[in-house]
PDB file of C-alpha atoms in Angstrom:
ATOM      1  CA  UNK A   1       0.000   0.000   0.000  1.00 52.00           C
ATOM      2  CA  UNK A   2       2.733   2.433   0.941  1.00 49.00           C
ATOM      3  CA  UNK A   3       4.634   1.297  -2.143  1.00 49.00           C
ATOM      4  CA  UNK A   4       2.185   2.816  -4.572  1.00 48.00           C
ATOM      5  CA  UNK A   5       3.630   4.922  -7.344  1.00 45.00           C
ATOM      6  CA  UNK A   6       1.459   6.050 -10.263  1.00 42.00           C
ATOM      7  CA  UNK A   7       3.746   7.549 -12.914  1.00 39.00           C
ATOM      8  CA  UNK A   8       1.594   6.558 -15.851  1.00 37.00           C
ATOM      9  CA  UNK A   9      -1.759   7.252 -14.212  1.00 39.00           C
ATOM     10  CA  UNK A  10      -1.334  10.986 -14.534  1.00 38.00           C
ATOM     11  CA  UNK A  11      -0.827  11.434 -18.266  1.00 41.00           C
ATOM     12  CA  UNK A  12      -2.207  14.694 -19.491  1.00 35.00           C
ATOM     13  CA  UNK A  13      -4.423  13.092 -22.100  1.00 37.00           C
ATOM     14  CA  UNK A  14      -6.226  11.030 -19.455  1.00 42.00           C
ATOM     15  CA  UNK A  15      -6.657  13.994 -17.163  1.00 43.00           C
ATOM     16  CA  UNK A  16      -8.093  16.209 -19.873  1.00 37.00           C
ATOM     17  CA  UNK A  17     -10.596  13.513 -20.840  1.00 39.00           C
ATOM     18  CA  UNK A  18     -11.997  13.343 -17.323  1.00 42.00           C
ATOM     19  CA  UNK A  19     -11.690  16.909 -16.091  1.00 42.00           C
ATOM     20  CA  UNK A  20     -14.829  18.326 -14.543  1.00 40.00           C
ATOM     21  CA  UNK A  21     -16.402  21.456 -15.854  1.00 37.00           C
ATOM     22  CA  UNK A  22     -16.107  23.325 -12.566  1.00 41.00           C
ATOM     23  CA  UNK A  23     -12.512  22.441 -11.773  1.00 43.00           C
ATOM     24  CA  UNK A  24      -9.604  24.761 -12.445  1.00 42.00           C
ATOM     25  CA  UNK A  25      -6.763  22.958 -14.197  1.00 43.00           C
ATOM     26  CA  UNK A  26      -4.277  25.751 -14.895  1.00 44.00           C
ATOM     27  CA  UNK A  27      -2.530  28.633 -13.141  1.00 46.00           C
ATOM     28  CA  UNK A  28      -3.102  27.763  -9.506  1.00 54.00           C
ATOM     29  CA  UNK A  29      -0.907  26.820  -6.605  1.00 60.00           C
ATOM     30  CA  UNK A  30      -1.779  24.901  -3.446  1.00 65.00           C
ATOM     31  CA  UNK A  31      -5.365  24.101  -4.509  1.00 78.00           C
ATOM     32  CA  UNK A  32      -8.037  24.182  -1.839  1.00 86.00           C
ATOM     33  CA  UNK A  33      -9.472  20.931  -3.197  1.00 91.00           C
ATOM     34  CA  UNK A  34      -8.500  17.939  -5.289  1.00 93.00           C
ATOM     35  CA  UNK A  35     -10.830  16.019  -7.582  1.00 94.00           C
ATOM     36  CA  UNK A  36     -10.910  12.238  -7.131  1.00 94.00           C
ATOM     37  CA  UNK A  37     -12.095  10.450 -10.270  1.00 89.00           C
ATOM     38  CA  UNK A  38     -13.092   7.058  -8.922  1.00 87.00           C
ATOM     39  CA  UNK A  39     -12.513   4.759 -11.906  1.00 88.00           C
ATOM     40  CA  UNK A  40     -11.775   7.006 -14.926  1.00 87.00           C
ATOM     41  CA  UNK A  41     -13.724   6.001 -18.008  1.00 85.00           C
ATOM     42  CA  UNK A  42     -16.191   3.828 -16.105  1.00 87.00           C
ATOM     43  CA  UNK A  43     -18.232   6.560 -14.401  1.00 88.00           C
ATOM     44  CA  UNK A  44     -21.483   5.143 -15.788  1.00 90.00           C
ATOM     45  CA  UNK A  45     -20.761   1.844 -14.074  1.00 91.00           C
ATOM     46  CA  UNK A  46     -19.790   3.301 -10.687  1.00 93.00           C
ATOM     47  CA  UNK A  47     -22.973   2.019  -9.018  1.00 93.00           C
ATOM     48  CA  UNK A  48     -22.181  -1.538 -10.127  1.00 95.00           C
ATOM     49  CA  UNK A  49     -18.479  -1.195  -9.323  1.00 93.00           C
ATOM     50  CA  UNK A  50     -19.386  -0.111  -5.797  1.00 95.00           C
ATOM     51  CA  UNK A  51     -21.139  -3.415  -5.010  1.00 95.00           C
ATOM     52  CA  UNK A  52     -18.032  -5.658  -4.638  1.00 94.00           C
ATOM     53  CA  UNK A  53     -16.075  -2.888  -2.910  1.00 94.00           C
ATOM     54  CA  UNK A  54     -18.907  -2.231  -0.454  1.00 96.00           C
ATOM     55  CA  UNK A  55     -19.147  -5.978   0.210  1.00 95.00           C
ATOM     56  CA  UNK A  56     -15.383  -6.176   0.829  1.00 94.00           C
ATOM     57  CA  UNK A  57     -15.594  -3.225   3.229  1.00 96.00           C
ATOM     58  CA  UNK A  58     -18.518  -4.733   5.170  1.00 96.00           C
ATOM     59  CA  UNK A  59     -16.695  -8.077   5.456  1.00 95.00           C
ATOM     60  CA  UNK A  60     -13.506  -6.324   6.572  1.00 95.00           C
ATOM     61  CA  UNK A  61     -15.325  -4.289   9.245  1.00 96.00           C
ATOM     62  CA  UNK A  62     -17.430  -7.182  10.567  1.00 95.00           C
ATOM     63  CA  UNK A  63     -14.523  -9.633  10.452  1.00 94.00           C
ATOM     64  CA  UNK A  64     -12.060  -7.379  12.236  1.00 95.00           C
ATOM     65  CA  UNK A  65     -14.585  -6.290  14.862  1.00 95.00           C
ATOM     66  CA  UNK A  66     -15.306  -9.986  15.467  1.00 93.00           C
ATOM     67  CA  UNK A  67     -11.593 -10.652  16.000  1.00 94.00           C
ATOM     68  CA  UNK A  68     -11.379  -7.707  18.413  1.00 95.00           C
ATOM     69  CA  UNK A  69     -14.428  -8.902  20.377  1.00 93.00           C
ATOM     70  CA  UNK A  70     -13.245 -12.514  20.641  1.00 93.00           C
ATOM     71  CA  UNK A  71      -9.692 -11.638  21.699  1.00 93.00           C
ATOM     72  CA  UNK A  72     -10.961  -9.115  24.263  1.00 93.00           C
ATOM     73  CA  UNK A  73     -13.634 -11.327  25.825  1.00 91.00           C
ATOM     74  CA  UNK A  74     -11.919 -14.731  25.707  1.00 90.00           C
ATOM     75  CA  UNK A  75      -9.398 -14.916  28.558  1.00 89.00           C
ATOM     76  CA  UNK A  76      -7.682 -17.978  27.038  1.00 87.00           C
ATOM     77  CA  UNK A  77      -6.649 -15.781  24.097  1.00 90.00           C
ATOM     78  CA  UNK A  78      -4.848 -13.229  26.248  1.00 91.00           C
ATOM     79  CA  UNK A  79      -1.382 -14.051  24.944  1.00 92.00           C
ATOM     80  CA  UNK A  80       1.255 -12.508  22.649  1.00 94.00           C
ATOM     81  CA  UNK A  81       0.022 -14.064  19.396  1.00 93.00           C
ATOM     82  CA  UNK A  82      -3.534 -12.830  19.939  1.00 94.00           C
ATOM     83  CA  UNK A  83      -2.456  -9.412  21.189  1.00 96.00           C
ATOM     84  CA  UNK A  84      -0.602  -8.940  17.904  1.00 96.00           C
ATOM     85  CA  UNK A  85      -3.692 -10.169  16.049  1.00 94.00           C
ATOM     86  CA  UNK A  86      -5.711  -7.591  18.010  1.00 96.00           C
ATOM     87  CA  UNK A  87      -3.316  -4.875  16.791  1.00 97.00           C
ATOM     88  CA  UNK A  88      -3.584  -6.157  13.217  1.00 96.00           C
ATOM     89  CA  UNK A  89      -7.384  -5.971  13.338  1.00 96.00           C
ATOM     90  CA  UNK A  90      -7.268  -2.363  14.589  1.00 97.00           C
ATOM     91  CA  UNK A  91      -4.809  -1.451  11.830  1.00 97.00           C
ATOM     92  CA  UNK A  92      -7.004  -3.032   9.145  1.00 96.00           C
ATOM     93  CA  UNK A  93     -10.059  -1.188  10.447  1.00 96.00           C
ATOM     94  CA  UNK A  94      -8.266   2.168  10.355  1.00 96.00           C
ATOM     95  CA  UNK A  95      -6.934   1.640   6.811  1.00 95.00           C
ATOM     96  CA  UNK A  96     -10.293   0.529   5.414  1.00 94.00           C
ATOM     97  CA  UNK A  97     -12.185   3.353   7.133  1.00 95.00           C
ATOM     98  CA  UNK A  98      -9.607   5.888   5.943  1.00 95.00           C
ATOM     99  CA  UNK A  99     -10.361   5.244   2.269  1.00 94.00           C
ATOM    100  CA  UNK A 100     -13.695   3.452   1.869  1.00 95.00           C
ATOM    101  CA  UNK A 101     -16.297   6.050   2.986  1.00 95.00           C
ATOM    102  CA  UNK A 102     -14.957   8.586   0.474  1.00 95.00           C
ATOM    103  CA  UNK A 103     -14.582   5.923  -2.214  1.00 95.00           C
ATOM    104  CA  UNK A 104     -18.219   4.869  -1.799  1.00 95.00           C
ATOM    105  CA  UNK A 105     -19.324   8.519  -1.766  1.00 95.00           C
ATOM    106  CA  UNK A 106     -17.672   8.916  -5.179  1.00 95.00           C
ATOM    107  CA  UNK A 107     -19.347   5.785  -6.542  1.00 94.00           C
ATOM    108  CA  UNK A 108     -22.797   6.488  -5.094  1.00 95.00           C
ATOM    109  CA  UNK A 109     -23.138  10.286  -4.945  1.00 93.00           C
ATOM    110  CA  UNK A 110     -20.471  11.517  -7.394  1.00 92.00           C
ATOM    111  CA  UNK A 111     -18.882  13.355  -4.438  1.00 94.00           C
ATOM    112  CA  UNK A 112     -15.461  13.814  -6.035  1.00 93.00           C
ATOM    113  CA  UNK A 113     -14.053  16.862  -4.270  1.00 94.00           C
ATOM    114  CA  UNK A 114     -11.734  16.418  -1.307  1.00 95.00           C
ATOM    115  CA  UNK A 115     -10.265  19.249   0.720  1.00 94.00           C
ATOM    116  CA  UNK A 116      -6.478  19.655   0.412  1.00 93.00           C
ATOM    117  CA  UNK A 117      -5.934  19.152   4.155  1.00 93.00           C
ATOM    118  CA  UNK A 118      -8.331  16.200   4.226  1.00 95.00           C
ATOM    119  CA  UNK A 119      -6.428  14.655   1.328  1.00 95.00           C
ATOM    120  CA  UNK A 120      -3.141  15.009   3.238  1.00 95.00           C
ATOM    121  CA  UNK A 121      -4.741  13.498   6.344  1.00 96.00           C
ATOM    122  CA  UNK A 122      -6.036  10.536   4.337  1.00 96.00           C
ATOM    123  CA  UNK A 123      -2.607  10.149   2.738  1.00 95.00           C
ATOM    124  CA  UNK A 124      -0.875  10.173   6.116  1.00 97.00           C
ATOM    125  CA  UNK A 125      -3.157   7.617   7.771  1.00 96.00           C
ATOM    126  CA  UNK A 126      -3.022   5.311   4.742  1.00 94.00           C
ATOM    127  CA  UNK A 127       0.781   5.179   4.695  1.00 93.00           C
ATOM    128  CA  UNK A 128       1.223   5.303   8.479  1.00 96.00           C
ATOM    129  CA  UNK A 129      -1.006   2.318   9.199  1.00 96.00           C
ATOM    130  CA  UNK A 130       0.289   0.391   6.182  1.00 93.00           C
ATOM    131  CA  UNK A 131       3.795   0.649   7.657  1.00 94.00           C
ATOM    132  CA  UNK A 132       2.382  -0.359  11.038  1.00 96.00           C
ATOM    133  CA  UNK A 133       0.736  -3.420   9.492  1.00 95.00           C
ATOM    134  CA  UNK A 134       4.048  -4.563   8.043  1.00 94.00           C
ATOM    135  CA  UNK A 135       5.640  -4.088  11.461  1.00 96.00           C
ATOM    136  CA  UNK A 136       2.932  -6.175  13.112  1.00 96.00           C
ATOM    137  CA  UNK A 137       3.696  -9.043  10.725  1.00 96.00           C
ATOM    138  CA  UNK A 138       7.336  -8.794  11.834  1.00 96.00           C
ATOM    139  CA  UNK A 139       6.234  -8.938  15.482  1.00 96.00           C
ATOM    140  CA  UNK A 140       4.105 -11.992  14.704  1.00 95.00           C
ATOM    141  CA  UNK A 141       7.088 -13.665  13.017  1.00 95.00           C
ATOM    142  CA  UNK A 142       9.157 -12.986  16.144  1.00 96.00           C
ATOM    143  CA  UNK A 143       6.402 -14.509  18.295  1.00 96.00           C
ATOM    144  CA  UNK A 144       6.362 -17.660  16.130  1.00 95.00           C
ATOM    145  CA  UNK A 145      10.175 -17.828  16.260  1.00 96.00           C
ATOM    146  CA  UNK A 146      10.253 -17.685  20.063  1.00 96.00           C
ATOM    147  CA  UNK A 147       7.315 -20.096  20.433  1.00 94.00           C
ATOM    148  CA  UNK A 148       8.922 -22.753  18.200  1.00 95.00           C
ATOM    149  CA  UNK A 149      12.656 -22.229  18.679  1.00 94.00           C
ATOM    150  CA  UNK A 150      12.590 -21.334  22.394  1.00 94.00           C
ATOM    151  CA  UNK A 151       9.253 -22.724  23.680  1.00 92.00           C
ATOM    152  CA  UNK A 152      10.309 -22.934  27.326  1.00 92.00           C
ATOM    153  CA  UNK A 153      11.265 -19.243  27.356  1.00 94.00           C
ATOM    154  CA  UNK A 154       8.291 -17.943  25.381  1.00 94.00           C
ATOM    155  CA  UNK A 155       6.346 -16.679  28.402  1.00 92.00           C
ATOM    156  CA  UNK A 156       9.414 -15.023  29.939  1.00 95.00           C
ATOM    157  CA  UNK A 157      10.611 -13.384  26.701  1.00 95.00           C
ATOM    158  CA  UNK A 158       7.245 -12.155  25.380  1.00 95.00           C
ATOM    159  CA  UNK A 159       5.672 -10.788  28.540  1.00 95.00           C
ATOM    160  CA  UNK A 160       2.714  -8.405  28.374  1.00 94.00           C
ATOM    161  CA  UNK A 161       5.109  -5.522  28.963  1.00 96.00           C
ATOM    162  CA  UNK A 162       7.350  -6.566  26.065  1.00 96.00           C
ATOM    163  CA  UNK A 163       4.337  -7.045  23.761  1.00 96.00           C
ATOM    164  CA  UNK A 164       3.095  -3.555  24.646  1.00 96.00           C
ATOM    165  CA  UNK A 165       6.532  -2.069  23.963  1.00 97.00           C
ATOM    166  CA  UNK A 166       6.726  -3.844  20.588  1.00 97.00           C
ATOM    167  CA  UNK A 167       3.273  -2.519  19.693  1.00 96.00           C
ATOM    168  CA  UNK A 168       4.282   1.000  20.703  1.00 97.00           C
ATOM    169  CA  UNK A 169       7.494   0.719  18.682  1.00 96.00           C
ATOM    170  CA  UNK A 170       5.548  -0.369  15.582  1.00 96.00           C
ATOM    171  CA  UNK A 171       3.145   2.551  16.065  1.00 96.00           C
ATOM    172  CA  UNK A 172       5.949   5.085  16.463  1.00 97.00           C
ATOM    173  CA  UNK A 173       7.805   3.686  13.443  1.00 96.00           C
ATOM    174  CA  UNK A 174       4.720   3.979  11.251  1.00 96.00           C
ATOM    175  CA  UNK A 175       3.962   7.477  12.518  1.00 96.00           C
ATOM    176  CA  UNK A 176       7.518   8.753  12.085  1.00 96.00           C
ATOM    177  CA  UNK A 177       8.146   7.218   8.647  1.00 95.00           C
ATOM    178  CA  UNK A 178       4.846   8.531   7.261  1.00 96.00           C
ATOM    179  CA  UNK A 179       5.131  11.985   8.862  1.00 96.00           C
ATOM    180  CA  UNK A 180       7.321  13.569   6.117  1.00 95.00           C
ATOM    181  CA  UNK A 181       4.839  12.569   3.377  1.00 95.00           C
ATOM    182  CA  UNK A 182       2.202  15.296   4.004  1.00 94.00           C
ATOM    183  CA  UNK A 183       4.866  17.913   4.736  1.00 93.00           C
ATOM    184  CA  UNK A 184       6.654  17.163   1.469  1.00 91.00           C
ATOM    185  CA  UNK A 185       3.377  17.216  -0.450  1.00 91.00           C
ATOM    186  CA  UNK A 186       2.317  20.518   1.125  1.00 90.00           C
ATOM    187  CA  UNK A 187       5.481  22.364   0.087  1.00 88.00           C
ATOM    188  CA  UNK A 188       5.132  21.762  -3.685  1.00 87.00           C
ATOM    189  CA  UNK A 189       3.316  24.212  -5.984  1.00 88.00           C
ATOM    190  CA  UNK A 190       0.482  22.709  -8.054  1.00 87.00           C
ATOM    191  CA  UNK A 191      -0.003  24.326 -11.453  1.00 82.00           C
ATOM    192  CA  UNK A 192      -0.774  21.316 -13.689  1.00 75.00           C
ATOM    193  CA  UNK A 193      -4.107  19.979 -12.492  1.00 84.00           C
ATOM    194  CA  UNK A 194      -5.914  19.147  -9.289  1.00 89.00           C
ATOM    195  CA  UNK A 195      -7.359  15.896 -10.660  1.00 92.00           C
ATOM    196  CA  UNK A 196      -6.310  12.585  -9.087  1.00 91.00           C
ATOM    197  CA  UNK A 197      -7.350   9.676 -11.354  1.00 88.00           C
ATOM    198  CA  UNK A 198      -8.169   7.291  -8.498  1.00 89.00           C
ATOM    199  CA  UNK A 199     -10.619   7.314  -5.569  1.00 93.00           C
ATOM    200  CA  UNK A 200      -8.208   8.140  -2.714  1.00 93.00           C
ATOM    201  CA  UNK A 201      -5.100  10.214  -1.972  1.00 93.00           C
ATOM    202  CA  UNK A 202      -1.777   8.385  -2.021  1.00 89.00           C
ATOM    203  CA  UNK A 203       1.665   9.963  -1.784  1.00 89.00           C
ATOM    204  CA  UNK A 204       2.939   9.616  -5.355  1.00 85.00           C
ATOM    205  CA  UNK A 205      -0.516  10.196  -6.859  1.00 86.00           C
ATOM    206  CA  UNK A 206      -0.509  13.689  -5.309  1.00 91.00           C
ATOM    207  CA  UNK A 207       3.214  14.389  -5.820  1.00 89.00           C
ATOM    208  CA  UNK A 208       2.900  13.716  -9.556  1.00 85.00           C
ATOM    209  CA  UNK A 209       0.495  16.665  -9.813  1.00 89.00           C
ATOM    210  CA  UNK A 210       3.151  19.126  -8.640  1.00 89.00           C
ATOM    211  CA  UNK A 211       4.967  21.413 -11.082  1.00 88.00           C
ATOM    212  CA  UNK A 212       8.325  21.349  -9.303  1.00 85.00           C
ATOM    213  CA  UNK A 213      11.350  19.145  -8.812  1.00 86.00           C
ATOM    214  CA  UNK A 214       9.801  16.497  -6.568  1.00 88.00           C
ATOM    215  CA  UNK A 215      12.800  14.184  -6.378  1.00 89.00           C
ATOM    216  CA  UNK A 216      12.908  14.633  -2.591  1.00 91.00           C
ATOM    217  CA  UNK A 217       9.441  13.057  -2.319  1.00 89.00           C
ATOM    218  CA  UNK A 218      10.338  10.263  -4.735  1.00 87.00           C
ATOM    219  CA  UNK A 219      13.608   9.467  -2.979  1.00 90.00           C
ATOM    220  CA  UNK A 220      11.973   9.492   0.433  1.00 92.00           C
ATOM    221  CA  UNK A 221       9.215   7.188  -0.845  1.00 88.00           C
ATOM    222  CA  UNK A 222      11.871   4.736  -2.064  1.00 86.00           C
ATOM    223  CA  UNK A 223      13.656   5.017   1.291  1.00 90.00           C
ATOM    224  CA  UNK A 224      10.438   4.059   3.110  1.00 90.00           C
ATOM    225  CA  UNK A 225       9.911   1.130   0.741  1.00 85.00           C
ATOM    226  CA  UNK A 226      13.448  -0.090   1.439  1.00 85.00           C
ATOM    227  CA  UNK A 227      13.095   0.348   5.213  1.00 85.00           C
ATOM    228  CA  UNK A 228       9.727  -1.367   5.391  1.00 87.00           C
ATOM    229  CA  UNK A 229       9.631  -3.977   2.647  1.00 84.00           C
ATOM    230  CA  UNK A 230      13.369  -4.669   2.568  1.00 87.00           C
ATOM    231  CA  UNK A 231      14.042  -4.868   6.292  1.00 92.00           C
ATOM    232  CA  UNK A 232      10.719  -6.392   7.334  1.00 94.00           C
ATOM    233  CA  UNK A 233      10.729  -9.129   4.707  1.00 92.00           C
ATOM    234  CA  UNK A 234      14.374  -9.883   5.528  1.00 94.00           C
ATOM    235  CA  UNK A 235      13.579 -10.241   9.224  1.00 95.00           C
ATOM    236  CA  UNK A 236      10.528 -12.404   8.533  1.00 96.00           C
ATOM    237  CA  UNK A 237      12.576 -14.599   6.160  1.00 95.00           C
ATOM    238  CA  UNK A 238      15.322 -14.973   8.750  1.00 96.00           C
ATOM    239  CA  UNK A 239      12.778 -15.933  11.417  1.00 95.00           C
ATOM    240  CA  UNK A 240      11.187 -18.577   9.226  1.00 95.00           C
ATOM    241  CA  UNK A 241      14.560 -19.959   8.202  1.00 95.00           C
ATOM    242  CA  UNK A 242      15.226 -20.689  11.868  1.00 95.00           C
ATOM    243  CA  UNK A 243      11.678 -21.967  12.390  1.00 95.00           C
ATOM    244  CA  UNK A 244      11.946 -24.405   9.460  1.00 94.00           C
ATOM    245  CA  UNK A 245      15.296 -25.694  10.737  1.00 95.00           C
ATOM    246  CA  UNK A 246      13.663 -26.568  14.056  1.00 94.00           C
ATOM    247  CA  UNK A 247      10.584 -28.082  12.393  1.00 94.00           C
ATOM    248  CA  UNK A 248      12.632 -30.354  10.121  1.00 92.00           C
ATOM    249  CA  UNK A 249      14.684 -31.506  13.095  1.00 92.00           C
ATOM    250  CA  UNK A 250      11.595 -32.838  14.894  1.00 91.00           C
ATOM    251  CA  UNK A 251      11.541 -36.641  15.131  1.00 88.00           C
ATOM    252  CA  UNK A 252       8.100 -37.452  13.691  1.00 89.00           C
ATOM    253  CA  UNK A 253       6.028 -36.290  10.733  1.00 90.00           C
ATOM    254  CA  UNK A 254       3.029 -35.602  12.974  1.00 91.00           C
ATOM    255  CA  UNK A 255       5.118 -33.347  15.217  1.00 90.00           C
ATOM    256  CA  UNK A 256       6.443 -31.469  12.188  1.00 91.00           C
ATOM    257  CA  UNK A 257       2.969 -30.961  10.721  1.00 91.00           C
ATOM    258  CA  UNK A 258       1.452 -29.926  14.057  1.00 89.00           C
ATOM    259  CA  UNK A 259       4.195 -27.362  14.653  1.00 90.00           C
ATOM    260  CA  UNK A 260       4.037 -26.011  11.107  1.00 90.00           C
ATOM    261  CA  UNK A 261       0.248 -25.583  11.351  1.00 89.00           C
ATOM    262  CA  UNK A 262       0.768 -22.950  14.046  1.00 87.00           C
ATOM    263  CA  UNK A 263       2.483 -20.794  11.382  1.00 91.00           C
ATOM    264  CA  UNK A 264       0.062 -21.260   8.482  1.00 90.00           C
ATOM    265  CA  UNK A 265      -2.265 -18.361   9.355  1.00 89.00           C
ATOM    266  CA  UNK A 266       0.656 -15.979   9.678  1.00 92.00           C
ATOM    267  CA  UNK A 267       2.256 -17.181   6.434  1.00 92.00           C
ATOM    268  CA  UNK A 268      -1.022 -16.791   4.510  1.00 91.00           C
ATOM    269  CA  UNK A 269      -1.522 -13.254   5.829  1.00 92.00           C
ATOM    270  CA  UNK A 270       2.076 -12.357   4.916  1.00 93.00           C
ATOM    271  CA  UNK A 271       1.641 -13.639   1.353  1.00 90.00           C
ATOM    272  CA  UNK A 272      -1.649 -11.738   0.957  1.00 89.00           C
ATOM    273  CA  UNK A 273       0.044  -8.536   2.149  1.00 90.00           C
ATOM    274  CA  UNK A 274       3.482  -8.603   0.499  1.00 87.00           C
ATOM    275  CA  UNK A 275       2.969 -10.371  -2.846  1.00 82.00           C
ATOM    276  CA  UNK A 276       0.536  -7.736  -4.216  1.00 76.00           C
ATOM    277  CA  UNK A 277       3.007  -5.027  -3.126  1.00 71.00           C
ATOM    278  CA  UNK A 278       5.740  -6.676  -5.176  1.00 69.00           C
ATOM    279  CA  UNK A 279       3.464  -7.399  -8.145  1.00 69.00           C
ATOM    280  CA  UNK A 280       2.101  -3.872  -8.438  1.00 65.00           C
ATOM    281  CA  UNK A 281       5.477  -2.283  -7.852  1.00 62.00           C
ATOM    282  CA  UNK A 282       6.684  -4.199 -10.932  1.00 62.00           C
ATOM    283  CA  UNK A 283       3.504  -3.365 -12.847  1.00 62.00           C
ATOM    284  CA  UNK A 284       3.950   0.369 -12.228  1.00 56.00           C
ATOM    285  CA  UNK A 285       7.434   0.220 -13.682  1.00 53.00           C
ATOM    286  CA  UNK A 286       7.055  -2.164 -16.622  1.00 58.00           C
ATOM    287  CA  UNK A 287       3.395  -2.381 -17.622  1.00 57.00           C
ATOM    288  CA  UNK A 288       3.123   1.139 -19.007  1.00 63.00           C
ATOM    289  CA  UNK A 289       0.380   0.225 -21.504  1.00 72.00           C
ATOM    290  CA  UNK A 290      -2.092  -1.084 -18.926  1.00 73.00           C
ATOM    291  CA  UNK A 291      -5.425   0.765 -19.393  1.00 82.00           C
ATOM    292  CA  UNK A 292      -6.007   3.368 -16.712  1.00 81.00           C
ATOM    293  CA  UNK A 293      -9.386   2.003 -15.565  1.00 83.00           C
ATOM    294  CA  UNK A 294      -7.948  -1.515 -15.229  1.00 82.00           C
ATOM    295  CA  UNK A 295      -4.985  -0.199 -13.249  1.00 81.00           C
ATOM    296  CA  UNK A 296      -7.236   1.714 -10.832  1.00 86.00           C
ATOM    297  CA  UNK A 297      -9.604  -1.222 -10.330  1.00 86.00           C
ATOM    298  CA  UNK A 298      -6.777  -3.670  -9.636  1.00 82.00           C
ATOM    299  CA  UNK A 299      -5.041  -1.313  -7.194  1.00 81.00           C
ATOM    300  CA  UNK A 300      -8.300  -0.797  -5.302  1.00 86.00           C
ATOM    301  CA  UNK A 301      -8.856  -4.545  -5.056  1.00 84.00           C
ATOM    302  CA  UNK A 302      -5.267  -5.047  -3.900  1.00 82.00           C
ATOM    303  CA  UNK A 303      -5.678  -2.385  -1.225  1.00 85.00           C
ATOM    304  CA  UNK A 304      -8.844  -3.896   0.222  1.00 89.00           C
ATOM    305  CA  UNK A 305      -8.105  -7.595  -0.216  1.00 90.00           C
ATOM    306  CA  UNK A 306      -5.730  -8.040   2.779  1.00 91.00           C
ATOM    307  CA  UNK A 307      -8.065  -6.035   5.025  1.00 92.00           C
ATOM    308  CA  UNK A 308     -10.915  -8.414   4.180  1.00 93.00           C
ATOM    309  CA  UNK A 309      -8.922 -11.659   4.124  1.00 93.00           C
ATOM    310  CA  UNK A 310      -6.929 -11.251   7.359  1.00 93.00           C
ATOM    311  CA  UNK A 311      -9.858 -11.917   9.741  1.00 92.00           C
ATOM    312  CA  UNK A 312     -11.084 -14.743   7.486  1.00 91.00           C
ATOM    313  CA  UNK A 313      -7.633 -16.376   7.460  1.00 91.00           C
ATOM    314  CA  UNK A 314      -7.240 -16.172  11.227  1.00 90.00           C
ATOM    315  CA  UNK A 315     -10.867 -17.115  11.866  1.00 84.00           C
ATOM    316  CA  UNK A 316     -10.656 -20.251   9.732  1.00 81.00           C
ATOM    317  CA  UNK A 317      -7.067 -21.339  10.416  1.00 79.00           C
ATOM    318  CA  UNK A 318      -6.739 -20.559  14.148  1.00 81.00           C
ATOM    319  CA  UNK A 319      -8.403 -23.294  16.187  1.00 79.00           C
ATOM    320  CA  UNK A 320      -9.013 -21.193  19.310  1.00 82.00           C
ATOM    321  CA  UNK A 321     -10.770 -18.446  17.342  1.00 85.00           C
ATOM    322  CA  UNK A 322     -12.677 -20.950  15.192  1.00 81.00           C
ATOM    323  CA  UNK A 323     -13.899 -22.801  18.283  1.00 80.00           C
ATOM    324  CA  UNK A 324     -15.030 -19.544  19.866  1.00 80.00           C
ATOM    325  CA  UNK A 325     -16.926 -18.586  16.707  1.00 80.00           C
ATOM    326  CA  UNK A 326     -18.629 -21.979  16.516  1.00 77.00           C
ATOM    327  CA  UNK A 327     -19.462 -22.204  20.220  1.00 75.00           C
ATOM    328  CA  UNK A 328     -22.983 -20.714  19.911  1.00 72.00           C
ATOM    329  CA  UNK A 329     -23.782 -23.300  17.212  1.00 71.00           C
ATOM    330  CA  UNK A 330     -22.702 -26.243  19.349  1.00 66.00           C
ATOM    331  CA  UNK A 331     -24.871 -25.482  22.358  1.00 60.00           C
TER     332      UNK A 331
END
């Protein structure tokens, strides 16, 4: 999510095709509003397009609130793994609520204008909590590493105090890394257009509207990508290298499978989160002829998919949560 760069989404010919009659597209700086286009070229189908996105949002909200309720009310789930899952659910709720109400307003009511400050706020929360989500996956990988490689020390290493400090560290990292984004965006003059050809504000989507040398924003965006994707994926890979060494050293096949099953939910969530980031980062750079409406639709799906799938993955794959969900049906 924080990796998004849209160099070919902002071509002048596309922008001119979808400019609104009341919007000023020349000779202005620091516009009071931006215009969000939704899915350019498919405005007539916005009502239909909204149906799957609304369904994904409802599933994400209900699923993550369910995870929060179960972890909070079930005392047997008051442990490091579930505390991190609790943090993940909060992060997913914030990200989805940051972008979806405005996106649905565009699709349903053609409410395309967004205040400049509101756009920067949306941009900040989107990138901040995306970085936090990546950090939470690292914390979960550390929890799995300690639980499998040092099981006798798990409760002494990952105490409630340590879990709280890790959560605070992930929050501060996300907040600090995302903080320069709105400040960098605010300093540029905007004299090209105020039209953003997608339904939400992202860093590079706004920066590419500026009529100035914006290399500082581009370089900082790449620095964040390196810090988050590079370091986090490296740490997760290192953790699972050690975990797999321990698993393969177990004496029986049943023991190996049982131990590996405790990691499946986390591995699925990691793949859902990181693989689209890699895929779309490559698409932005090499698939320059992808139609604009297809690009926007795919990016929107990619943004919402992990938020919807995370509670489903943990609800289905985690026995304790699955048992708690099914309890009312078994009595």
